[in-house]
XYZ file of C-alpha atoms in Angstrom:
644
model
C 220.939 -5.686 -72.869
C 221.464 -9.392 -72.880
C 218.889 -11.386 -74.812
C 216.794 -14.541 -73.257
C 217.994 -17.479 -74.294
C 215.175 -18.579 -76.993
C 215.417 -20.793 -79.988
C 215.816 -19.377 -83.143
C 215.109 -22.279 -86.468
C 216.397 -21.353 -89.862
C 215.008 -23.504 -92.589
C 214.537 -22.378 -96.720
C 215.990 -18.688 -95.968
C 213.415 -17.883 -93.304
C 213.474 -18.204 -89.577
C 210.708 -19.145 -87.087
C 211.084 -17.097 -83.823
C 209.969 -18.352 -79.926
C 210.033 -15.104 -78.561
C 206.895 -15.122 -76.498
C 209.042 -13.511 -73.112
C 209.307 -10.380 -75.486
C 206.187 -9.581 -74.766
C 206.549 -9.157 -71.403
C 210.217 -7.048 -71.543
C 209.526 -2.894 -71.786
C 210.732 -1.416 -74.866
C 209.696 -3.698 -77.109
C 207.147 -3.877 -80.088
C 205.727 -7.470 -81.230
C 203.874 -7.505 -84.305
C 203.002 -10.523 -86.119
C 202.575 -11.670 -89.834
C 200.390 -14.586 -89.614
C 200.735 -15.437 -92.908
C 204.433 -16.381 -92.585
C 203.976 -17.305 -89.206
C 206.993 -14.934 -88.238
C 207.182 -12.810 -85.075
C 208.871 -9.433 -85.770
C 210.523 -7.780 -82.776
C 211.720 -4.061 -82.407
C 213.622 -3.184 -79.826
C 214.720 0.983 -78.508
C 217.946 0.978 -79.354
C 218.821 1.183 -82.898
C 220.284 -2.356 -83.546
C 220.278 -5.422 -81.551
C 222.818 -8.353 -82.578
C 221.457 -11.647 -81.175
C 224.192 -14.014 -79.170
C 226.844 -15.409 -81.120
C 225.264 -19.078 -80.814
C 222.476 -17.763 -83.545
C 222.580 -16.550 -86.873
C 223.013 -12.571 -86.312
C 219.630 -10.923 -86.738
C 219.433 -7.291 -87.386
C 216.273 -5.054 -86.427
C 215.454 -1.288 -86.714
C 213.462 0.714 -84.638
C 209.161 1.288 -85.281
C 210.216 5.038 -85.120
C 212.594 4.422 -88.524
C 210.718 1.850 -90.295
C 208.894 -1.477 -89.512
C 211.477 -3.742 -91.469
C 213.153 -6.339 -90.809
C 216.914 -6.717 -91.754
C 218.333 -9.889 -91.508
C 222.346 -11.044 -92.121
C 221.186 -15.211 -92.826
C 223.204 -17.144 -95.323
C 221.638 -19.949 -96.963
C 223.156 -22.969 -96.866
C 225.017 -22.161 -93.615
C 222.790 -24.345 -91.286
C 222.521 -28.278 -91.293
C 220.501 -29.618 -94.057
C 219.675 -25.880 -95.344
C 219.685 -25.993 -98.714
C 218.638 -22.113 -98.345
C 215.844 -20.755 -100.757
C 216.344 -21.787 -103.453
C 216.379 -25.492 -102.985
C 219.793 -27.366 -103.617
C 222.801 -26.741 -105.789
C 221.867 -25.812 -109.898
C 217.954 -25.405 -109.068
C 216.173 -22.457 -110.201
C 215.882 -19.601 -107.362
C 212.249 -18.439 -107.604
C 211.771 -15.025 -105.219
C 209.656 -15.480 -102.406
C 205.707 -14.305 -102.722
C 205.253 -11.463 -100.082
C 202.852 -11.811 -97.168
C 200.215 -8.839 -96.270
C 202.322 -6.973 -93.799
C 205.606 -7.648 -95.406
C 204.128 -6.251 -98.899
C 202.818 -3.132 -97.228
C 206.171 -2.733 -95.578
C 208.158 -2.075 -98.793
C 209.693 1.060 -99.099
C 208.347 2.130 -102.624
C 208.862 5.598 -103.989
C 205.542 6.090 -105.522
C 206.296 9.283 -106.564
C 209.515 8.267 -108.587
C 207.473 5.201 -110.205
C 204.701 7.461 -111.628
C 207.470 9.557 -112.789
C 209.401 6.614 -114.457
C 205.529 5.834 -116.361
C 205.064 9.240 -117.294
C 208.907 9.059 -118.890
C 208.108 6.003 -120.500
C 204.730 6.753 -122.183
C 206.488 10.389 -123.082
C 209.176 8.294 -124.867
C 206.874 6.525 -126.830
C 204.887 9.243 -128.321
C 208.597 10.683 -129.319
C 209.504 7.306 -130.887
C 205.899 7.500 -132.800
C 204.311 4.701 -131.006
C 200.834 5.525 -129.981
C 200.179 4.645 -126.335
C 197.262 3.021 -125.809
C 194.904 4.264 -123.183
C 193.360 1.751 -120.933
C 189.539 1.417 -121.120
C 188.865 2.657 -118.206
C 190.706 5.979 -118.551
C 188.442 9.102 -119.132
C 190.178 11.602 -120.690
C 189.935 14.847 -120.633
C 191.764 18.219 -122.576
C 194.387 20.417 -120.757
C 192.065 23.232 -120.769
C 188.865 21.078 -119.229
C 191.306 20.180 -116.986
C 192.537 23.537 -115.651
C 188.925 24.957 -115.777
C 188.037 22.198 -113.254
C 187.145 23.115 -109.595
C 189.848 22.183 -107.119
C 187.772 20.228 -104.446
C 188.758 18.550 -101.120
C 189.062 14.756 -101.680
C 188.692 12.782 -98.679
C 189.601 8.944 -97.897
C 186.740 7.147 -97.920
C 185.403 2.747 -98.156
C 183.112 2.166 -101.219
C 181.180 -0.867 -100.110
C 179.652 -2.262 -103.172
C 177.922 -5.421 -104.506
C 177.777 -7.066 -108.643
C 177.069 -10.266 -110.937
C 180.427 -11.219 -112.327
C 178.583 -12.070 -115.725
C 179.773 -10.878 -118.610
C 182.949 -9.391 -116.984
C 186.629 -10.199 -116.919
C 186.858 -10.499 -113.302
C 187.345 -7.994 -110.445
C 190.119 -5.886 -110.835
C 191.484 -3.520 -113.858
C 192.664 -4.262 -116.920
C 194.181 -2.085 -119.778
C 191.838 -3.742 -122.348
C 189.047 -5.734 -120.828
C 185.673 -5.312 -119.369
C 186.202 -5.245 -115.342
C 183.951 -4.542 -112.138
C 186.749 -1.760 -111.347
C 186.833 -0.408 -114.478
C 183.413 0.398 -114.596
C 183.047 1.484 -111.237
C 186.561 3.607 -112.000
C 184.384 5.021 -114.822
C 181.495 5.983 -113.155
C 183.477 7.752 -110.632
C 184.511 10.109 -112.716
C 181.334 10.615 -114.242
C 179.328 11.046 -110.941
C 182.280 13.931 -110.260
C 183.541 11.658 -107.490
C 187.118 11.887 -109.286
C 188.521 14.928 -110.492
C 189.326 15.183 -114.213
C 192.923 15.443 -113.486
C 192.772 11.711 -112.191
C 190.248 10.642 -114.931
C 192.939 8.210 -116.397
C 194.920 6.651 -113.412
C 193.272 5.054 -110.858
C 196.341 5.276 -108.629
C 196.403 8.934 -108.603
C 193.632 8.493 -106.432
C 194.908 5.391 -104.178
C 192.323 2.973 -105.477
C 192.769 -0.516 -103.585
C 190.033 -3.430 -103.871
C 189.625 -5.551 -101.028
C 189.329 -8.813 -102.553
C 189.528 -9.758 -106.263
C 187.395 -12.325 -108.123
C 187.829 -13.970 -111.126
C 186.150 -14.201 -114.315
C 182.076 -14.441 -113.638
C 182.159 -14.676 -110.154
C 179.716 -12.252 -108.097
C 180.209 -10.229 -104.810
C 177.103 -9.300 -103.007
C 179.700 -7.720 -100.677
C 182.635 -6.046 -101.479
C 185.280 -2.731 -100.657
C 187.144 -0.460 -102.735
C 189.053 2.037 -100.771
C 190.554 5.836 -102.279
C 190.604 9.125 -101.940
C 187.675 10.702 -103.488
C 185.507 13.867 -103.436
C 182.298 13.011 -101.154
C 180.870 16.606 -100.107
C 177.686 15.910 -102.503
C 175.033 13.803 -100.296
C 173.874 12.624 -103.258
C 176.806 11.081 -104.537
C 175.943 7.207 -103.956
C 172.990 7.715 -106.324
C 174.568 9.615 -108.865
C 177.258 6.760 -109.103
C 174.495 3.927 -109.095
C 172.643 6.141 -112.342
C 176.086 6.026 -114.387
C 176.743 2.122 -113.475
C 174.643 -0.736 -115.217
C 172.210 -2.856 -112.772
C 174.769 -5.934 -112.294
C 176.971 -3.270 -110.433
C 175.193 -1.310 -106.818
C 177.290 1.216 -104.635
C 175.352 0.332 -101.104
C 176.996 3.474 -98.914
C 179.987 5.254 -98.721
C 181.873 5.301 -95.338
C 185.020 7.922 -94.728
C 187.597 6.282 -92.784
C 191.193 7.051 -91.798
C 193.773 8.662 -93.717
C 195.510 5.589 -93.754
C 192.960 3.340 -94.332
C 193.250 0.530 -97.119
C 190.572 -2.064 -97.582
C 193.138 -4.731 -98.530
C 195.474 -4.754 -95.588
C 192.740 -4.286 -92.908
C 190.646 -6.879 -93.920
C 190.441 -9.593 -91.446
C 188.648 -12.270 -93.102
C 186.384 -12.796 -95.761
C 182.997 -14.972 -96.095
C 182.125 -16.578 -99.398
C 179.252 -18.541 -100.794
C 179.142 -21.099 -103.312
C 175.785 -22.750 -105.038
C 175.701 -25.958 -106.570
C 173.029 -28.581 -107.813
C 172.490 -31.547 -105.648
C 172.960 -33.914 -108.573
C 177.138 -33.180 -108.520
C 176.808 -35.284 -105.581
C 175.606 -38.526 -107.588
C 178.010 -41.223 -108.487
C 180.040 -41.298 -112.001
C 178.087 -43.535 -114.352
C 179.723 -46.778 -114.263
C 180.347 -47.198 -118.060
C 182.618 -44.011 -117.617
C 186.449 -44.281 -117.005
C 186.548 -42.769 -113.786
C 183.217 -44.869 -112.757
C 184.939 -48.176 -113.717
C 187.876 -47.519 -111.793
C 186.489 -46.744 -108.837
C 185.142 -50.525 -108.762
C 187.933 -51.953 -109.806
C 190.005 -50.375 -107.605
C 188.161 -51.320 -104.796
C 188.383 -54.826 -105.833
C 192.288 -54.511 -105.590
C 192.138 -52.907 -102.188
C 189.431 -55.862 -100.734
C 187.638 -51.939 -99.986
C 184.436 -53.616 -102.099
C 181.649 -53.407 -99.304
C 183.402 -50.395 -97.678
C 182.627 -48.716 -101.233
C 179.101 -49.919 -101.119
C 178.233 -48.524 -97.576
C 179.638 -45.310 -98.581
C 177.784 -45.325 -101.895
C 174.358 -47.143 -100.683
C 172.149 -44.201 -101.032
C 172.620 -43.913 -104.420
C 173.214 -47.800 -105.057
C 171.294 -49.278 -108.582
C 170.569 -44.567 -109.404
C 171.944 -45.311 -113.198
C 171.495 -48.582 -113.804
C 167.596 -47.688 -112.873
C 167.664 -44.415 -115.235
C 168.954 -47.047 -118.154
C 166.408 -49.094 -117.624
C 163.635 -46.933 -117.458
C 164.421 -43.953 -119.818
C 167.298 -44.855 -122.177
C 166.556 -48.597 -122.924
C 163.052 -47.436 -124.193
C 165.077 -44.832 -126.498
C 167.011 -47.422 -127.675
C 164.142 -49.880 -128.504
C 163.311 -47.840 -131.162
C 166.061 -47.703 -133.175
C 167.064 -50.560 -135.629
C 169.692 -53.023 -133.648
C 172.732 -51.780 -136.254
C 172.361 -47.820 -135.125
C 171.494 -48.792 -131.623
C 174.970 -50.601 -131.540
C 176.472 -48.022 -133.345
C 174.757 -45.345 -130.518
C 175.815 -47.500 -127.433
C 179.300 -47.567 -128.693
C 179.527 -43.991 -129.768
C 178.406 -43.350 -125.780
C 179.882 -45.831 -124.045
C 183.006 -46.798 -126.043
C 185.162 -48.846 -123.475
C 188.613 -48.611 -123.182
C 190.628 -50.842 -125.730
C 187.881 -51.843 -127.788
C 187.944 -51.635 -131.399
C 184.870 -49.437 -132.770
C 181.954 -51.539 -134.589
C 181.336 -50.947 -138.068
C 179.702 -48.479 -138.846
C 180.954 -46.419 -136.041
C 182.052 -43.427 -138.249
C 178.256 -42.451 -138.380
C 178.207 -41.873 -135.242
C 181.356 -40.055 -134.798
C 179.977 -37.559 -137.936
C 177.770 -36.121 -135.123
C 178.678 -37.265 -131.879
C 182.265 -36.961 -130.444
C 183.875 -40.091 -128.503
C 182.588 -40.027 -124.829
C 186.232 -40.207 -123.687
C 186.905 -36.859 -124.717
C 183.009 -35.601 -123.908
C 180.707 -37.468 -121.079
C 177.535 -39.505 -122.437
C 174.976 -36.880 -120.917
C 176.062 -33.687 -122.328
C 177.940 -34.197 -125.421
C 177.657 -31.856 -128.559
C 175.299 -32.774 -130.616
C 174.811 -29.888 -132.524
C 176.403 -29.987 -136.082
C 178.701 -27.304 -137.893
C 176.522 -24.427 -139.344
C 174.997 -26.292 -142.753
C 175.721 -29.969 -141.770
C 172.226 -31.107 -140.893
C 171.165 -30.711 -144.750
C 174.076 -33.617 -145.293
C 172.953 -35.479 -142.950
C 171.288 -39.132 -144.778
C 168.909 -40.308 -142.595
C 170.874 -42.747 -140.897
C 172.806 -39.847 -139.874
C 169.943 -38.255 -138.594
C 168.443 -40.707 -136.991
C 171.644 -41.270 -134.203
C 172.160 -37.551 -134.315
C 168.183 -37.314 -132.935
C 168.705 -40.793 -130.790
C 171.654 -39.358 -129.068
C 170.164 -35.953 -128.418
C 167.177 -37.700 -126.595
C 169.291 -39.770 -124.599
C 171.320 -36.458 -123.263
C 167.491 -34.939 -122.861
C 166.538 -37.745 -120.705
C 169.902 -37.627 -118.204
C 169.568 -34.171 -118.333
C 165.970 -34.478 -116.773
C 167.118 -37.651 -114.343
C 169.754 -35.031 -112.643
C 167.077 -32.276 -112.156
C 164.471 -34.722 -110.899
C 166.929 -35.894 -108.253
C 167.249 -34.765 -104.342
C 169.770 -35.861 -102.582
C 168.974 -37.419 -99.307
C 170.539 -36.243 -95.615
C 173.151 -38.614 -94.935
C 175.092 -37.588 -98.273
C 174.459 -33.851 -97.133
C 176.160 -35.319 -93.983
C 179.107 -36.450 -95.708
C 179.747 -33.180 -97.733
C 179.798 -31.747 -94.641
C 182.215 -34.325 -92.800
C 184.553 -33.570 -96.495
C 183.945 -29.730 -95.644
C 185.004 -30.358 -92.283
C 188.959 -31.334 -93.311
C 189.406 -27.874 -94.336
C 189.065 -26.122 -91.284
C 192.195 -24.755 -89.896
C 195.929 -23.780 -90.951
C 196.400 -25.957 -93.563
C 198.991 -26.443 -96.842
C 196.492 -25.457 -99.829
C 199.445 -25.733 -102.094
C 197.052 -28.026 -104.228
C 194.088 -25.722 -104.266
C 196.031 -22.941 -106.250
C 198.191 -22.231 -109.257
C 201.874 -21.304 -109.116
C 202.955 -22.162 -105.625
C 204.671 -25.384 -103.693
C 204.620 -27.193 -100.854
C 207.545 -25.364 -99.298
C 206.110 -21.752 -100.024
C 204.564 -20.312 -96.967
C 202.080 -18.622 -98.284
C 200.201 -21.726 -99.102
C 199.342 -21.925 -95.829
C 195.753 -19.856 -95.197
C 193.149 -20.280 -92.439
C 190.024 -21.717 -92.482
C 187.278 -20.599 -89.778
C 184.435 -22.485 -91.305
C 183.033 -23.947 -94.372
C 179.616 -25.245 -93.861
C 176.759 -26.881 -96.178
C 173.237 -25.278 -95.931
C 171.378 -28.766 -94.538
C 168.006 -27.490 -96.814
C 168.354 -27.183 -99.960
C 166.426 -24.959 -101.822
C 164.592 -26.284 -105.214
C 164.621 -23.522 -108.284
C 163.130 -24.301 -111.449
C 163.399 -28.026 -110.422
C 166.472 -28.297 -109.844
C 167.664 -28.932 -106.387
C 170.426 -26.519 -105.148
C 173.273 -27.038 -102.333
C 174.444 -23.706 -100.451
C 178.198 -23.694 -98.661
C 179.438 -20.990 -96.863
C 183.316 -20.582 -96.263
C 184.987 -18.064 -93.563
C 188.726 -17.744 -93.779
C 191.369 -15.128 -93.060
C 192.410 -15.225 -96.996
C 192.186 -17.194 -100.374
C 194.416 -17.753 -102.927
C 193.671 -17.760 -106.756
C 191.350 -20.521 -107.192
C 191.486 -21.661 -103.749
C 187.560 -22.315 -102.804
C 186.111 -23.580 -106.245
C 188.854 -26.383 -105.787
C 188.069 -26.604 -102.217
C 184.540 -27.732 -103.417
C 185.360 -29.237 -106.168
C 187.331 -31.912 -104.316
C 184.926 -32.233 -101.882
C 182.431 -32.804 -104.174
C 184.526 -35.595 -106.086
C 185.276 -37.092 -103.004
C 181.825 -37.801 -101.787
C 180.242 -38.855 -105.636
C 183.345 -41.144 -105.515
C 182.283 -43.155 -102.437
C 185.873 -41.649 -100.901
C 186.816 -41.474 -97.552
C 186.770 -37.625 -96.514
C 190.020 -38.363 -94.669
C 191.923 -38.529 -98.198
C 191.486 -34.183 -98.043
C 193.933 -34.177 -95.495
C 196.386 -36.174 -97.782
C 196.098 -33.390 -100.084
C 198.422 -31.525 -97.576
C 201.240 -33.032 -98.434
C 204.349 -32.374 -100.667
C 202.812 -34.880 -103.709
C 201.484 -32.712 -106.162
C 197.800 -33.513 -107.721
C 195.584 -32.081 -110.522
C 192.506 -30.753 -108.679
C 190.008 -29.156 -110.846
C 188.400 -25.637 -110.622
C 184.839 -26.177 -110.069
C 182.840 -23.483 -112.466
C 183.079 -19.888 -111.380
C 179.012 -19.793 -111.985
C 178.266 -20.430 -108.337
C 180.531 -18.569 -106.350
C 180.402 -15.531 -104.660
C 182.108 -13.184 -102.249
C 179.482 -12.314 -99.414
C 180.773 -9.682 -97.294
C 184.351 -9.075 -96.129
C 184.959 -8.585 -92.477
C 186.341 -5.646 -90.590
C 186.623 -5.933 -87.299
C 189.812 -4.939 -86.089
C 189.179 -1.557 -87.986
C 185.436 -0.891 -86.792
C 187.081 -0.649 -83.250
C 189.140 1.469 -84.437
C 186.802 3.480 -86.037
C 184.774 4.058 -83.061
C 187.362 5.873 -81.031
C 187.907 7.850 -84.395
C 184.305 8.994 -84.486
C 184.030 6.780 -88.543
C 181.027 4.704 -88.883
C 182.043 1.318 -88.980
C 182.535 -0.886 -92.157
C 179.635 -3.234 -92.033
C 177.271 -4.307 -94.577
C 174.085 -5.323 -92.293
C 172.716 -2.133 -92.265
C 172.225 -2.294 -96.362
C 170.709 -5.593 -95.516
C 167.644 -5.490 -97.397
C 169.009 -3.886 -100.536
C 171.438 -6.677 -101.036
C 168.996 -9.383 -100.256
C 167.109 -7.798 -103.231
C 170.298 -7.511 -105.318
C 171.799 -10.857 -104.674
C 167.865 -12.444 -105.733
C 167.501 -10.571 -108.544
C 170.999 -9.976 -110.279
C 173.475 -13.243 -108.562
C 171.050 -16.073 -107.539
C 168.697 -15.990 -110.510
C 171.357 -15.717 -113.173
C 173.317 -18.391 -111.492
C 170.264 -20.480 -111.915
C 169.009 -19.412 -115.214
C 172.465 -19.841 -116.302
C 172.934 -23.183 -115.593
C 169.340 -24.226 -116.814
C 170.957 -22.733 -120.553
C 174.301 -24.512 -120.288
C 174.476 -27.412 -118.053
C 177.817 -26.322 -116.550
C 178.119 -28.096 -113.573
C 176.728 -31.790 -114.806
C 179.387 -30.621 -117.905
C 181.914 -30.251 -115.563
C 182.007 -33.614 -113.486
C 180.765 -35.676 -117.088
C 184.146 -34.341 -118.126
C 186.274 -35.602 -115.284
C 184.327 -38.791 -115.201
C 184.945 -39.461 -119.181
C 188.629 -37.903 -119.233
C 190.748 -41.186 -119.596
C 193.865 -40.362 -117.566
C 194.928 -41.270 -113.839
C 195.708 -37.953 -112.358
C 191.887 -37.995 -111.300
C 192.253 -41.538 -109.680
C 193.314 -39.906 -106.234
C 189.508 -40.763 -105.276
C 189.795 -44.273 -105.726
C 190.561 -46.605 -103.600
C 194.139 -46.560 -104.682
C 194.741 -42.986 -102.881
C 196.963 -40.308 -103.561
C 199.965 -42.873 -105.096
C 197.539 -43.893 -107.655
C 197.568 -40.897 -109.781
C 200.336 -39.719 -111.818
C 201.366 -36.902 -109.929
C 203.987 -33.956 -110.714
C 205.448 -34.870 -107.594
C 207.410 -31.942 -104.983
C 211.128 -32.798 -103.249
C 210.113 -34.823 -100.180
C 207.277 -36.418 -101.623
C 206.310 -40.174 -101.932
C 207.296 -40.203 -105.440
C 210.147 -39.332 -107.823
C 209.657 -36.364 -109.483
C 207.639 -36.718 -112.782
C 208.917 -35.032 -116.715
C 208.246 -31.396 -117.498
C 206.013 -32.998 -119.509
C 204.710 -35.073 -117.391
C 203.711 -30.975 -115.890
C 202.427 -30.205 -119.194
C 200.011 -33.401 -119.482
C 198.489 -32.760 -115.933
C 197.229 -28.988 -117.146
C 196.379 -30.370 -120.125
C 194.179 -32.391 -118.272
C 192.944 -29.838 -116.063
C 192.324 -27.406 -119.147
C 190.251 -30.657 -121.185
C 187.586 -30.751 -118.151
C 187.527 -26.958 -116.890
C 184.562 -25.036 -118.012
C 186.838 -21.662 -118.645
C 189.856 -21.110 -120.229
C 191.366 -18.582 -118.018
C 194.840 -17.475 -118.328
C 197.029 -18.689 -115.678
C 200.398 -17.812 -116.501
C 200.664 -14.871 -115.511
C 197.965 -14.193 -112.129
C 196.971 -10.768 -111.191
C 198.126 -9.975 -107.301
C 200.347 -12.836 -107.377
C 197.324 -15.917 -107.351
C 195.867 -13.782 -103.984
C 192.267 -13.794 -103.313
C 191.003 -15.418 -106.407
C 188.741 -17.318 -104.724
């Protein structure tokens, strides 16, 4: 069988196939991972060695195994520095795609074995293994008195708040979603007692994972589990606290898993209007917006992007924190204005100490929402000069506080959100929007279907809220809160939306993680399955018919704790005070400077040299000083996937 002549491109240890006349030519299987954008190809015969004019390409029969074998050398094209980069740099493996991951030919059997071994090794040795919180156990004998009963795959399509929990998916010694819901499995009887304690005894897989406090009116667990009592959704709800609702049980497939079939995903995220108003000018990032405009000659270009909210803060000043001030003797109110508005390079006043007993500088917290509370026992040492800028100061965060909730944004910024939103749509390099990965990995690359902003907002307790929806194929840790996060600095920065797309590149920027309070996962999507299903005789996966329930749910347990929440702590005006204040340039990518402006950890064939280690080290320093939560990122569950 002589192959067509097609063009095969080897670049970083992978190949990119044009093999579309395959799909006409009998005998042949095409299957294709989109997130590698590679075409696999089996042919009938058991091997198939391309022409001598490519690199020789090995593949095995469907019937044997749907795995790709390939004979590529790095380093053996022209300019192929293979995977690992060029000569004496670190070889990282590869992150797996979906269908590449599910591929793997893993002896399950022989790894729960190897466990077993190990954890039998240590209670020889004396060490006491310690039993994940999750686990139920159970005695030998309650185990052997148990029932054998017919466990069944089935889809667990469930909805929670994210407060007070450690994300999504299990851990050995935290409060999870999963390990509650593992928990009340077993309880309800939905588990057997023999696979109380290991959730992968029973094939659990979660569709999507979230991170710490973020919600899910919509998600899917799939496993084998024992569903012959019809009252088994409500015995599960009884044994699971109110943040966490089973809607319905669905039995699928034998081979059914939530995670690989899941075509795409729909997330919402909530956010006041007032993230959308400028920086103050006395703030770092506020004053270098102007002055870098100045540089650029971009001055009235600035002030057309900017002109709804033109004269917002200087008007606040004038009408609610000048009168504050007024009333304070001139030497505090210096001492006050300095302590909140300290400008870069400029000595502190005398007297300035006062202030710094109960306020902290404004470069490392914003103006607005600065502590102001004192250690336990300080306000009895407090003299009354003292107390009187510890009082002044609170006031003056009171009255911002109250000019942010008392402000509604008008349509044309709405507009430009929306134009900022609309730079993410498509196959794009999110590199930037993640943790862990480069420009060169492939997996950066996700789709985007949508991402659109709610043009009504809705006002709660005064304070007017922002609603934007994002459909995409997958997400990678982190991915959407800095999706919005960056959208939302670009348009408060007066920033043309066209600087999103820049963030494609190879240059690498520090793009914060907007707070995990408003986000959550809305439904994921099967479609490709439900048809399926239906020539099966399975009800299809779909969350519309529990409709009404969730509408209740998401009102009563995501959308008013997302509100009450921020009423309490002021996270989101927090968050951009802290990026505003921060005095460092890897924000600066919103000024008129661009991209070059900011000190960047920069990636091989970027604009830039490549920065220190520490230069790495500053940058999530950075990102850590104006995040909201301290997450630990060194080590992300599922590889960084679907962290939203």
């Amino acid at each position: 069988k002589s192959a067509p002549q097609q063009r095969f491109d080897f670049a970083g240890g992978r190949f990119n196939a044009l093999l579309s006349d395959f799909a006409a030519e009998p005998g042949w299987d095409l299957y294709e991972a989109q997130q590698f954008n590679i075409i696999f190809i089996s042919p009938q015969t058991p091997k198939y060695t391309f022409p001598a004019c490519f690199h020789p390409v090995f593949l095995e029969r469907p019937s044997t195994s749907r795995r790709i074998i390939t004979s590529l050398k790095p380093g053996t094209m022209a300019g192929d520095k293979g995977r690992g980069g060029g000569a004496g740099e670190k070889r990282r493996p590869r992150d797996l795609g979906r269908g590449e991951w599910s591929r793997q030919n893993i002896d399950k059997r022989a790894r729960h074995e190897q466990q077993a071994e190990a954890k039998r090794r240590k209670i020889e040795n004396g060490d006491e293994p310690q039993d994940p919180i999750y686990a139920t156990q159970f005695s030998k004998e309650e185990i052997d008195n148990e029932e054998r009963r017919p466990k069944k795959k089935a889809a667990v399509l469930l909805g929670y708040s994210g407060t007070g929990y450690s994300g999504m998916q299990l851990n050995v010694n935290r409060k999870t979603i999963e390990g509650d819901l593992f928990a009340a499995f077993v309880a309800a009887g939905a588990i057997s007692k023999a696979n109380a304690a290991d959730p992968k005894k029973s094939s659990f897989v979660r569709c999507a994972r979230t991170d710490k406090g973020v919600h899910a009116a919509g998600n899917v667990v799939s496993l084998k589990m024992i569903v012959e009592d019809p009252d088994i959704v409500q015995k599960i709800n009884e044994k699971l606290s109110p943040q966490i609702r089973v809607w319905g049980i669905e039995l699928t497939s034998k081979s059914f898993s939530c995670y690989q079939l899941c075509d795409s995903r729909v997330y919402e995220y909530l956010m006041p209007s007032h993230c959308l108003l400028p920086p103050h000018p006395s703030t770092y990032l506020g004053r270098k917006i102007v002055e870098s405009a100045e540089q650029a000659g971009e001055t009235d270009a600035l002030a057309a992007r900017q002109e709804e909210v033109a004269g917002f803060w200087e008007e606040i000043d004038e009408k609610h924190i000048k009168p504050i001030l007024e009333n304070v003797p001139e030497d505090v109110r210096q001492v006050i204005q300095k302590a909140l508005y300290w400008k870069e390079n400029q000595e502190a006043p005398e007297g300035a100490e006062d202030a710094s007993a109960v306020a902290p500088e404004p470069n490392e917290q914003p103006p607005t929402e600065q502590s102001t509370e004192t250690s336990e026992g300080q306000p009895d040492q407090m003299d009354p000069r003292q107390q009187l800028i510890h009082d002044t100061i609170k006031s003056i965060k009171a009255a911002y506080n109250a000019a942010k909730r008392n402000y509604r944004v008008p349509t044309s910024r709405i507009t430009r959100l929306q134009e900022c939103l609309n730079q993410y749509e498509g196959t794009k390099n999110f590199h930037n929007y993640t943790i862990q990965k480069t420009h060169r990995d492939p997996s950066s690359k996700r789709h985007i279907k949508s991402f659109n902003v709610n043009p009504t907002p809705i006002v709660i307790n005064g304070t007017e809220w922002l609603s934007l929806k994002v459909h995409g194929q997958s997400f990678m840790m982190h991915q959407i809160r800095k999706m919005v996060a960056m959208a939302a600095l670009v348009v408060r920065s007066g920033c043309p939306p066209a600087r999103i797309n820049e963030t494609y590149g190879p240059d690498r920027i520090a793009i914060p993680k907007a707070p995990g309070l408003g986000l959550l996962l809305e439904r994921p999507i099967f479609d490709g399955y439900n048809v399926k299903a239906s020539s099966l005789g399975r009800e299809h996966i779909d969350f519309s018919k529990f409709s009404k329930e969730m509408d209740e749910f998401k009102q009563r347990e995501i959308y008013d704790r997302i509100f009450r929440e921020e009423d309490e702590t002021h996270a989101f005006a927090s968050f951009f005070n802290h990026i505003d204040s921060y005095p460092v340039e890897y924000f600066l990518y919103v000024t008129a400077g661009g991209i070059s402006t900011a000190k960047l950890v920069t990636a091989p064939g970027s604009s830039k040299p490549s920065s220190t280690a520490q230069s790495g080290n500053s940058q999530q320093e950075a990102l850590a000083a104006v995040e909201a939560e301290s997450e630990d990122e060194a080590n992300p569950p599922d590889g960084g996937e679907e962290g939203g």
